[in-house]
Coordinates of N, CA and C in Angstrom, one line a residue:
Chain B
T1 N -39.9 39.1 51.9 CA -38.7 39.7 52.8 C -39.1 39.1 54.3
Q2 N -37.4 38.3 54.3 CA -37.3 37.7 55.5 C -36.1 38.8 57.0
L3 N -37.3 39.0 57.6 CA -36.7 40.5 58.3 C -35.6 39.5 59.5
L4 N -35.9 38.2 59.5 CA -34.6 37.7 60.7 C -33.8 36.3 60.1
E5 N -32.9 37.0 60.5 CA -32.1 35.0 58.7 C -31.2 34.5 60.1
Q6 N -31.6 33.2 60.4 CA -31.4 32.9 61.2 C -29.5 31.5 60.8
S7 N -28.1 31.6 61.3 CA -27.6 31.2 61.4 C -27.1 30.7 62.1
P8 N -26.5 29.0 61.8 CA -27.1 28.0 61.0 C -28.2 27.6 60.4
Q9 N -28.6 27.1 59.2 CA -29.7 26.3 59.4 C -29.9 25.4 59.9
F10 N -28.8 24.3 59.8 CA -28.3 22.8 61.0 C -27.9 23.3 61.1
L11 N -27.4 21.7 61.9 CA -26.4 22.1 63.1 C -26.8 20.3 63.6
S12 N -25.5 19.6 63.3 CA -25.3 18.4 64.3 C -23.6 18.8 64.7
I13 N -24.5 17.9 66.2 CA -23.2 17.8 67.0 C -22.7 16.4 68.3
Q14 N -22.2 16.8 69.0 CA -21.4 15.7 69.2 C -22.1 15.6 70.7
E15 N -22.6 14.9 72.0 CA -22.9 15.4 73.3 C -21.5 16.1 73.9
G16 N -21.5 17.7 74.1 CA -20.3 18.1 75.1 C -19.8 18.5 74.4
E17 N -19.8 19.4 73.3 CA -19.9 20.0 72.3 C -20.1 21.8 72.0
N18 N -19.7 23.4 71.7 CA -20.0 23.8 72.3 C -20.3 24.3 71.0
L19 N -21.6 25.5 70.6 CA -22.3 25.9 69.8 C -22.4 27.4 70.2
T20 N -22.9 27.9 68.8 CA -23.3 29.5 68.4 C -24.3 29.3 67.3
V21 N -26.0 30.2 67.8 CA -27.1 30.1 66.9 C -26.3 32.3 66.5
Y22 N -26.9 32.2 65.2 CA -27.0 33.7 65.7 C -28.2 33.9 64.3
C23 N -28.6 34.8 64.9 CA -29.8 35.8 64.8 C -29.6 37.3 64.5
N24 N -29.8 37.6 63.3 CA -29.2 38.5 62.4 C -30.6 39.6 61.8
S25 N -30.9 41.0 61.7 CA -31.9 42.1 61.0 C -30.8 42.7 60.2
S26 N -32.2 43.8 59.2 CA -31.5 44.9 58.6 C -31.9 45.7 60.0
S27 N -33.3 45.4 60.4 CA -34.0 46.0 61.5 C -33.7 46.3 63.0
V28 N -33.8 47.3 63.2 CA -34.3 47.5 64.5 C -34.7 46.8 65.8
F29 N -34.9 46.2 65.9 CA -36.3 45.3 67.2 C -35.7 46.1 69.0
S30 N -37.2 45.9 69.3 CA -37.5 47.1 70.5 C -36.7 45.5 72.1
S31 N -37.4 44.4 71.2 CA -36.5 42.9 71.9 C -36.7 42.1 71.2
L32 N -35.8 41.0 71.9 CA -35.7 40.0 70.5 C -36.1 38.7 71.5
Q33 N -36.4 37.6 71.1 CA -37.4 36.7 72.6 C -36.5 35.2 71.0
W34 N -36.2 33.8 72.5 CA -36.3 33.1 71.5 C -37.0 31.3 71.9
Y35 N -37.0 31.4 71.3 CA -37.8 29.4 71.2 C -37.2 28.6 71.1
R36 N -37.8 27.6 71.4 CA -37.0 25.8 70.8 C -38.7 25.3 71.0
Q37 N -38.6 24.9 69.8 CA -39.8 23.7 69.5 C -39.0 22.1 69.1
E38 N -39.6 20.9 70.3 CA -39.6 19.8 70.2 C -40.5 19.4 68.7
P39 N -40.1 18.3 68.5 CA -41.1 17.6 67.0 C -42.4 17.4 68.1
G40 N -44.1 17.3 67.2 CA -44.9 17.3 67.6 C -45.7 19.1 68.7
E41 N -44.6 19.6 68.8 CA -44.8 20.7 70.4 C -44.7 22.1 69.4
G42 N -45.6 23.1 70.1 CA -45.9 24.3 69.6 C -43.8 25.4 70.5
P43 N -43.4 26.2 69.7 CA -42.7 26.5 70.7 C -42.7 26.7 72.2
V44 N -41.8 27.1 73.1 CA -41.6 27.2 73.7 C -40.5 28.0 74.1
L45 N -40.8 29.6 74.8 CA -40.5 30.6 75.3 C -39.0 30.3 76.5
L46 N -37.7 31.1 75.7 CA -36.5 31.0 76.5 C -36.1 31.4 77.1
V47 N -36.0 33.0 76.3 CA -35.6 34.1 77.3 C -36.1 35.4 75.7
T48 N -36.1 36.2 76.9 CA -36.6 37.3 75.9 C -35.3 38.9 76.2
V49 N -34.8 39.1 75.1 CA -33.7 40.5 75.9 C -34.3 41.7 75.2
V50 N -33.9 42.5 76.1 CA -34.4 44.0 75.8 C -33.8 44.6 75.5
T51 N -33.0 44.8 77.0 CA -31.5 46.2 76.2 C -30.6 45.9 75.1
G52 N -30.4 46.5 74.4 CA -29.1 46.6 73.4 C -27.7 45.9 74.5
G53 N -26.8 44.9 74.4 CA -25.7 44.6 74.7 C -26.2 43.8 76.0
E54 N -27.5 43.3 76.1 CA -27.8 42.6 77.2 C -27.4 41.2 77.3
V55 N -27.0 40.3 78.3 CA -26.7 39.4 77.8 C -26.7 38.7 79.4
K56 N -27.8 37.0 78.6 CA -28.9 36.4 80.2 C -28.2 35.4 79.5
K57 N -28.1 34.6 81.2 CA -27.4 33.1 80.4 C -28.8 32.3 81.9
L58 N -29.4 30.8 81.2 CA -29.9 30.1 81.7 C -29.6 28.9 81.5
K59 N -28.9 28.6 82.8 CA -27.9 27.0 82.9 C -27.0 27.2 81.5
R60 N -26.9 26.5 80.7 CA -25.9 26.4 79.8 C -26.5 26.9 78.6
L61 N -27.5 28.4 78.6 CA -27.8 28.5 77.5 C -27.3 29.9 78.0
T62 N -25.9 30.3 77.0 CA -26.2 32.0 77.5 C -26.6 32.9 76.0
F63 N -27.8 34.6 76.1 CA -28.2 34.8 75.1 C -27.7 36.4 75.2
Q64 N -27.5 36.5 73.7 CA -26.9 37.8 73.9 C -27.4 38.6 72.7
F65 N -28.3 39.8 73.2 CA -28.8 40.9 72.0 C -27.9 41.9 71.7
G66 N -27.5 42.3 70.0 CA -26.2 43.0 70.4 C -26.7 44.9 70.1
D67 N -25.6 46.2 70.2 CA -25.7 46.9 70.8 C -26.7 47.3 70.4
A68 N -26.3 47.3 69.2 CA -27.6 48.0 68.2 C -28.9 47.4 67.8
R69 N -29.1 46.6 68.5 CA -30.3 46.0 68.9 C -30.8 44.7 67.4
K70 N -30.0 45.1 66.5 CA -30.1 44.3 65.9 C -30.3 42.6 65.6
D71 N -29.1 42.1 66.4 CA -29.3 40.7 66.3 C -29.0 40.4 67.3
S72 N -29.0 39.1 67.2 CA -29.3 38.1 69.0 C -28.0 37.4 68.8
S73 N -27.4 36.3 69.3 CA -26.8 35.2 69.8 C -27.3 34.0 71.0
L74 N -27.3 32.8 70.8 CA -28.1 32.1 71.4 C -26.3 30.8 71.1
H75 N -25.8 31.4 72.5 CA -24.7 30.5 73.0 C -24.9 29.1 73.8
I76 N -24.5 28.2 73.4 CA -24.9 26.7 74.2 C -23.6 25.8 74.8
T77 N -23.2 25.8 76.1 CA -21.7 25.3 76.2 C -22.4 23.9 76.6
A78 N -21.6 22.7 76.5 CA -21.1 21.1 76.8 C -23.2 20.4 76.4
A79 N -23.0 21.0 75.2 CA -24.4 20.3 74.3 C -25.1 19.3 74.9
Q80 N -26.3 18.9 75.1 CA -26.9 17.8 75.4 C -27.7 17.2 74.1
T81 N -28.1 16.2 75.1 CA -29.6 15.4 73.4 C -30.4 15.7 74.1
G82 N -30.7 15.9 75.4 CA -32.3 17.8 75.6 C -32.0 18.4 74.9
D83 N -30.4 19.2 74.3 CA -30.8 20.3 73.6 C -31.1 20.2 72.0
T84 N -31.5 19.2 71.4 CA -32.2 18.9 70.7 C -33.8 19.9 69.9
G85 N -33.6 20.0 69.1 CA -35.1 20.8 68.6 C -34.4 22.3 67.6
L86 N -35.5 22.3 67.4 CA -35.7 23.8 66.6 C -35.3 25.1 67.4
Y87 N -34.5 26.3 67.5 CA -34.6 27.1 67.7 C -34.9 28.0 66.9
L88 N -36.0 29.3 67.2 CA -36.1 30.3 67.3 C -35.7 31.7 67.3
C89 N -35.3 32.7 66.9 CA -35.7 33.6 67.5 C -36.6 34.9 66.3
A90 N -37.0 35.8 67.5 CA -38.9 36.7 67.4 C -38.7 37.8 67.7
G91 N -39.0 38.9 67.3 CA -39.1 40.1 67.3 C -40.8 40.1 66.4
T92 N -40.4 42.0 66.9 CA -42.0 42.9 66.2 C -40.7 43.6 66.3
P93 N -40.6 43.7 65.0 CA -39.9 45.1 64.4 C -40.3 46.7 64.0
G94 N -41.0 47.3 64.8 CA -41.8 48.3 65.3 C -43.5 48.2 65.0
T95 N -44.1 47.0 64.9 CA -45.4 46.8 64.5 C -46.0 45.9 66.4
D96 N -47.4 45.3 65.6 CA -47.1 44.5 66.3 C -47.1 42.7 66.5
K97 N -46.9 42.5 65.3 CA -46.3 41.8 64.5 C -45.3 41.3 65.3
L98 N -45.5 39.1 65.3 CA -44.2 38.9 65.6 C -43.8 38.0 64.4
I99 N -42.9 38.8 64.4 CA -41.9 38.1 62.5 C -40.9 37.0 63.1
F100 N -40.8 36.1 63.1 CA -39.8 34.9 63.8 C -38.7 34.6 62.3
G101 N -37.5 34.2 63.1 CA -36.5 33.5 62.4 C -36.6 32.6 61.4
T102 N -35.9 32.4 61.0 CA -36.1 31.4 59.9 C -35.9 30.0 60.0
G103 N -34.7 30.1 61.2 CA -34.7 28.6 63.0 C -33.8 28.1 62.1
T104 N -33.1 27.5 63.1 CA -32.2 26.6 63.5 C -32.1 25.5 63.7
R105 N -32.2 23.8 63.3 CA -32.2 23.2 63.6 C -31.8 22.4 63.9
L106 N -30.9 21.6 65.2 CA -30.1 21.3 66.4 C -29.9 20.2 66.5
Q107 N -29.2 19.3 66.0 CA -29.4 17.6 66.1 C -28.1 17.1 67.3
V108 N -28.2 16.8 68.8 CA -27.3 16.3 69.3 C -26.9 15.0 69.6
F109 N -26.1 14.4 68.9 CA -26.0 12.5 69.0 C -25.9 12.7 70.4
P110 N -25.4 11.6 71.5 CA -24.9 10.8 72.2 C -23.3 10.1 71.9
Chain C
K1 N -51.9 25.8 86.5 CA -53.3 26.3 85.3 C -52.7 25.4 83.7
A2 N -53.4 25.6 83.1 CA -53.8 24.9 82.1 C -53.3 25.8 80.9
G3 N -52.4 24.9 80.0 CA -51.8 25.7 79.2 C -52.8 26.0 77.7
V4 N -52.3 26.1 76.2 CA -53.2 26.5 75.2 C -53.6 25.4 74.9
T5 N -55.2 24.9 75.3 CA -55.1 23.5 73.9 C -56.0 23.9 72.7
Q6 N -55.0 23.4 71.6 CA -55.7 23.1 70.5 C -56.6 21.3 69.9
T7 N -57.4 21.8 69.2 CA -58.2 21.1 68.8 C -58.6 21.0 67.3
P8 N -59.0 20.0 65.9 CA -58.5 18.8 66.9 C -56.3 18.3 66.7
R9 N -55.9 17.9 67.1 CA -54.5 17.5 66.7 C -53.9 17.1 65.4
Y10 N -55.0 16.5 64.8 CA -54.7 16.2 63.9 C -55.8 16.4 63.1
L11 N -55.1 15.9 61.3 CA -56.2 16.8 60.3 C -55.5 16.2 58.8
I12 N -57.0 15.3 57.9 CA -57.1 15.7 56.8 C -57.8 15.2 56.3
K13 N -57.9 16.2 54.9 CA -59.5 17.3 54.5 C -58.2 16.9 52.2
T14 N -59.1 17.0 52.2 CA -59.3 17.3 50.5 C -59.3 18.4 49.8
R15 N -59.0 18.7 49.0 CA -58.6 20.1 48.3 C -60.3 20.1 47.8
G16 N -60.5 21.8 48.1 CA -61.4 22.1 48.0 C -62.9 21.9 49.8
Q17 N -62.2 21.3 50.3 CA -63.1 21.5 51.6 C -62.8 22.3 52.1
Q18 N -63.4 22.6 53.7 CA -63.3 23.9 54.4 C -62.4 22.8 55.9
V19 N -62.0 23.2 56.6 CA -61.7 22.8 57.7 C -61.8 24.5 58.5
T20 N -62.0 24.0 60.2 CA -62.1 24.8 60.8 C -61.2 24.1 62.8
L21 N -60.6 24.9 63.3 CA -59.3 24.5 63.8 C -59.9 25.1 64.9
S22 N -59.6 24.9 66.2 CA -60.3 25.4 67.7 C -58.8 25.8 68.7
C23 N -58.5 26.6 69.5 CA -58.0 27.0 70.2 C -58.1 27.6 71.3
S24 N -58.2 26.8 72.8 CA -58.6 27.8 73.8 C -57.7 28.8 74.4
P25 N -57.5 29.2 74.9 CA -56.2 30.3 75.6 C -55.8 29.6 77.3
I26 N -54.9 30.0 77.3 CA -54.7 30.0 79.3 C -55.1 31.0 79.6
S27 N -55.7 30.0 80.3 CA -57.5 31.4 81.6 C -56.5 32.8 81.9
G28 N -57.7 33.5 81.5 CA -57.0 35.0 81.7 C -56.5 36.0 80.4
H29 N -56.7 35.0 79.3 CA -55.2 35.9 78.9 C -56.5 36.0 77.7
R30 N -56.8 37.3 77.0 CA -58.0 38.1 76.1 C -57.3 38.2 74.6
S31 N -55.4 37.6 74.1 CA -55.1 37.5 72.5 C -54.9 36.4 72.4
V32 N -55.7 35.8 71.3 CA -55.2 34.6 70.9 C -54.3 35.4 68.8
S33 N -53.1 34.5 69.1 CA -52.5 34.6 67.7 C -53.4 33.5 67.5
W34 N -52.2 33.5 65.2 CA -52.4 32.4 65.3 C -51.3 32.4 63.5
Y35 N -50.5 31.0 63.9 CA -49.6 30.7 63.0 C -49.3 29.7 61.7
Q36 N -49.2 30.0 60.8 CA -48.9 29.0 59.8 C -47.3 28.4 60.3
Q37 N -46.6 26.8 59.9 CA -45.9 26.5 60.7 C -45.6 25.6 59.2
T38 N -44.4 26.3 58.0 CA -44.0 24.6 57.1 C -42.5 24.9 56.7
P39 N -42.1 23.6 57.0 CA -40.7 23.3 56.0 C -40.5 24.5 55.2
G40 N -41.3 24.9 54.6 CA -40.9 26.0 53.3 C -40.8 27.7 53.7
Q41 N -42.2 27.9 54.4 CA -41.9 28.9 54.5 C -41.2 29.6 56.2
G42 N -41.7 28.4 57.2 CA -40.7 28.6 58.1 C -42.2 29.2 59.1
L43 N -42.0 30.2 60.2 CA -44.0 30.0 60.7 C -43.8 30.9 60.6
Q44 N -45.3 31.7 60.3 CA -45.5 33.1 59.1 C -46.6 33.1 60.5
F45 N -47.2 34.6 60.7 CA -48.7 35.1 61.2 C -49.4 35.0 60.3
L46 N -50.6 34.6 61.0 CA -51.9 34.7 60.4 C -52.3 35.8 60.5
F47 N -53.0 36.3 62.4 CA -54.0 36.8 62.4 C -53.9 36.7 64.3
E48 N -54.0 38.1 64.5 CA -54.6 38.3 65.9 C -56.0 38.6 66.2
Y49 N -55.9 38.5 67.4 CA -57.7 38.6 67.8 C -57.3 39.3 69.4
F50 N -57.7 40.3 69.8 CA -58.1 40.3 71.2 C -59.9 40.8 71.2
S51 N -59.8 40.4 72.6 CA -61.6 41.2 73.1 C -62.1 40.9 71.8
E52 N -62.3 40.0 71.5 CA -63.1 39.6 70.1 C -63.2 40.3 68.6
T53 N -62.1 40.9 69.1 CA -61.6 42.1 67.8 C -60.1 41.9 67.2
Q54 N -60.0 41.3 65.5 CA -59.4 40.7 65.4 C -57.6 42.5 65.2
R55 N -57.0 42.4 65.9 CA -56.1 43.4 66.2 C -55.0 43.6 64.7
N56 N -54.9 42.8 64.3 CA -53.7 42.5 63.3 C -53.5 41.0 62.4
K57 N -52.8 41.5 61.0 CA -53.7 40.4 60.1 C -52.3 40.6 59.4
G58 N -52.5 39.0 59.0 CA -51.0 38.8 58.0 C -51.2 38.7 56.4
N59 N -50.0 38.1 56.7 CA -50.1 38.0 55.1 C -50.9 37.2 54.2
F60 N -52.0 36.7 54.1 CA -52.4 35.7 54.0 C -54.2 35.4 52.6
P61 N -54.2 34.5 51.9 CA -55.5 34.7 51.5 C -56.5 34.8 52.1
G62 N -57.8 35.4 51.5 CA -59.2 36.2 52.1 C -59.6 34.5 52.4
R63 N -59.5 32.9 51.9 CA -59.7 31.4 52.1 C -59.5 31.9 53.9
F64 N -58.5 32.6 54.2 CA -58.2 32.5 55.5 C -58.7 33.6 56.5
S65 N -59.3 32.8 57.6 CA -60.5 33.8 59.0 C -60.3 33.4 59.6
G66 N -60.8 33.9 60.5 CA -60.7 33.1 62.2 C -61.7 34.6 62.9
R67 N -61.7 33.6 63.8 CA -63.2 34.5 65.2 C -62.4 34.6 66.5
Q68 N -62.9 35.2 67.4 CA -62.8 34.5 68.7 C -63.9 35.4 69.9
F69 N -64.3 34.3 70.7 CA -65.4 34.5 70.9 C -65.2 35.6 72.5
S70 N -66.8 35.2 73.4 CA -66.6 36.4 74.7 C -65.4 35.8 75.8
N71 N -65.4 34.4 75.7 CA -64.5 33.5 76.1 C -63.2 33.2 75.8
S72 N -63.2 34.0 74.9 CA -61.4 34.3 74.5 C -61.7 33.1 73.3
R73 N -61.5 32.2 73.6 CA -61.4 31.0 73.0 C -61.6 31.5 71.1
S74 N -60.6 30.9 70.1 CA -60.4 31.2 68.7 C -60.9 30.4 68.2
E75 N -61.3 30.2 66.6 CA -61.3 29.5 65.6 C -60.7 30.5 64.7
M76 N -60.3 29.8 64.1 CA -60.0 29.4 62.7 C -60.2 29.3 61.7
N77 N -60.2 29.2 60.6 CA -61.6 28.9 59.2 C -60.9 29.2 58.3
V78 N -60.4 27.2 57.7 CA -60.0 27.8 55.7 C -60.7 27.5 54.9
S79 N -61.2 28.0 53.6 CA -62.1 28.0 52.8 C -61.5 26.5 52.0
T80 N -62.0 26.3 51.1 CA -61.1 25.4 49.5 C -59.8 25.7 50.2
L81 N -60.1 24.3 50.8 CA -58.5 24.0 51.0 C -57.8 23.6 49.6
E82 N -56.5 23.8 50.0 CA -55.1 23.9 48.8 C -54.1 23.0 49.2
L83 N -53.6 22.4 48.5 CA -52.7 21.6 48.3 C -51.3 22.0 49.8
G84 N -50.9 23.1 49.3 CA -50.2 23.9 50.7 C -51.0 25.1 50.8
D85 N -51.8 24.5 51.7 CA -52.5 24.9 52.8 C -51.9 23.6 54.0
S86 N -51.5 22.5 53.7 CA -50.7 21.5 54.7 C -49.9 22.4 55.3
A87 N -49.9 22.0 56.6 CA -48.6 23.3 57.8 C -49.7 22.2 58.4
L88 N -48.7 22.7 60.0 CA -49.2 22.4 61.4 C -49.8 24.1 61.6
Y89 N -50.5 24.0 62.3 CA -51.1 25.5 62.8 C -51.3 25.5 64.4
L90 N -50.8 26.8 64.4 CA -50.1 27.3 65.8 C -51.2 28.5 66.3
C91 N -51.8 27.7 67.1 CA -52.4 28.9 68.3 C -51.4 29.7 70.1
A92 N -51.8 30.8 70.0 CA -50.5 31.5 70.5 C -51.0 32.4 71.9
S93 N -51.2 32.1 72.8 CA -52.0 33.3 73.9 C -51.4 33.8 74.7
S94 N -52.1 35.4 74.9 CA -50.9 36.1 75.8 C -52.1 37.4 76.6
F95 N -51.9 37.6 77.8 CA -52.4 38.8 78.6 C -51.8 38.8 79.5
P96 N -50.8 40.1 80.1 CA -50.8 41.3 79.4 C -49.7 41.5 78.7
S97 N -48.8 41.0 79.0 CA -47.0 41.0 78.5 C -47.6 40.4 76.9
E98 N -46.3 41.4 76.4 CA -46.1 40.4 75.4 C -45.9 39.1 74.8
T99 N -45.9 38.5 75.8 CA -45.4 36.7 76.2 C -45.9 35.7 75.8
Q100 N -46.0 35.2 74.6 CA -46.2 34.3 74.3 C -46.8 32.8 74.3
Y101 N -47.5 32.5 74.5 CA -47.1 30.8 74.8 C -48.4 29.9 74.1
F102 N -47.8 29.2 72.9 CA -47.8 28.1 72.3 C -48.9 27.1 73.0
G103 N -49.8 27.1 71.9 CA -49.9 25.3 71.9 C -49.4 24.2 71.4
P104 N -49.8 22.8 70.9 CA -49.2 21.9 70.5 C -49.6 21.9 69.0
G105 N -50.8 22.8 68.9 CA -50.6 22.4 67.2 C -51.7 21.7 66.6
T106 N -52.0 22.5 65.4 CA -52.7 21.2 64.5 C -52.6 21.7 63.1
R107 N -52.1 19.3 63.2 CA -51.2 19.5 61.8 C -52.5 19.1 61.1
L108 N -52.7 19.4 59.5 CA -53.9 19.7 58.6 C -52.4 19.2 57.7
L109 N -53.1 18.4 56.4 CA -53.0 17.4 55.9 C -54.0 17.8 54.8
V110 N -53.7 17.7 53.7 CA -54.2 18.4 52.6 C -54.5 17.1 51.0
L111 N -54.8 16.5 50.6 CA -54.6 15.4 49.7 C -56.1 15.6 48.6

């Protein structure tokens, strides 16, 4: 059973376009994290959201935690080729284990 | 501060063999977690060690085992390798918060 479903699975866009990635669950999470992973490397933490309804901005990236703390979204404004990678959400649904989402593979073309 | 290091980076083994992977956490980090990443199953938790004790375990068969040393370095072992064990094995360290810092991974290919 996959607790964290991400959509879309794949996204292929041109530089300058905007995009949104979703992370959904039927479970409540005390916090959710977003990671980006590039080929040949491990995931790198981008942000942690803790409070329901919280919005965090990291330059062109905007992260939102759902009011009920069951879902989160990542919005990228004016995507750049350097944004290419695998985006993963992750959280701990009441246990100590960190559960990762199914992943969204983003390809940004020049 | 040096990041998480994993050795070796690449490994080719044949079915039935065993393999040992190593992870050196960030200095001062006492928790080390291991994950398996495959295209089909994504990133799955294997186990976590804290102060030389296994604190959590994922749903993997007993062929997967690990340990942690007093200097927080960790090893994981996979015995009787199967083709399906081909994957990227990631190690992550953390202390004292939940933020995990990942190493670059060891890519294992089982032939």
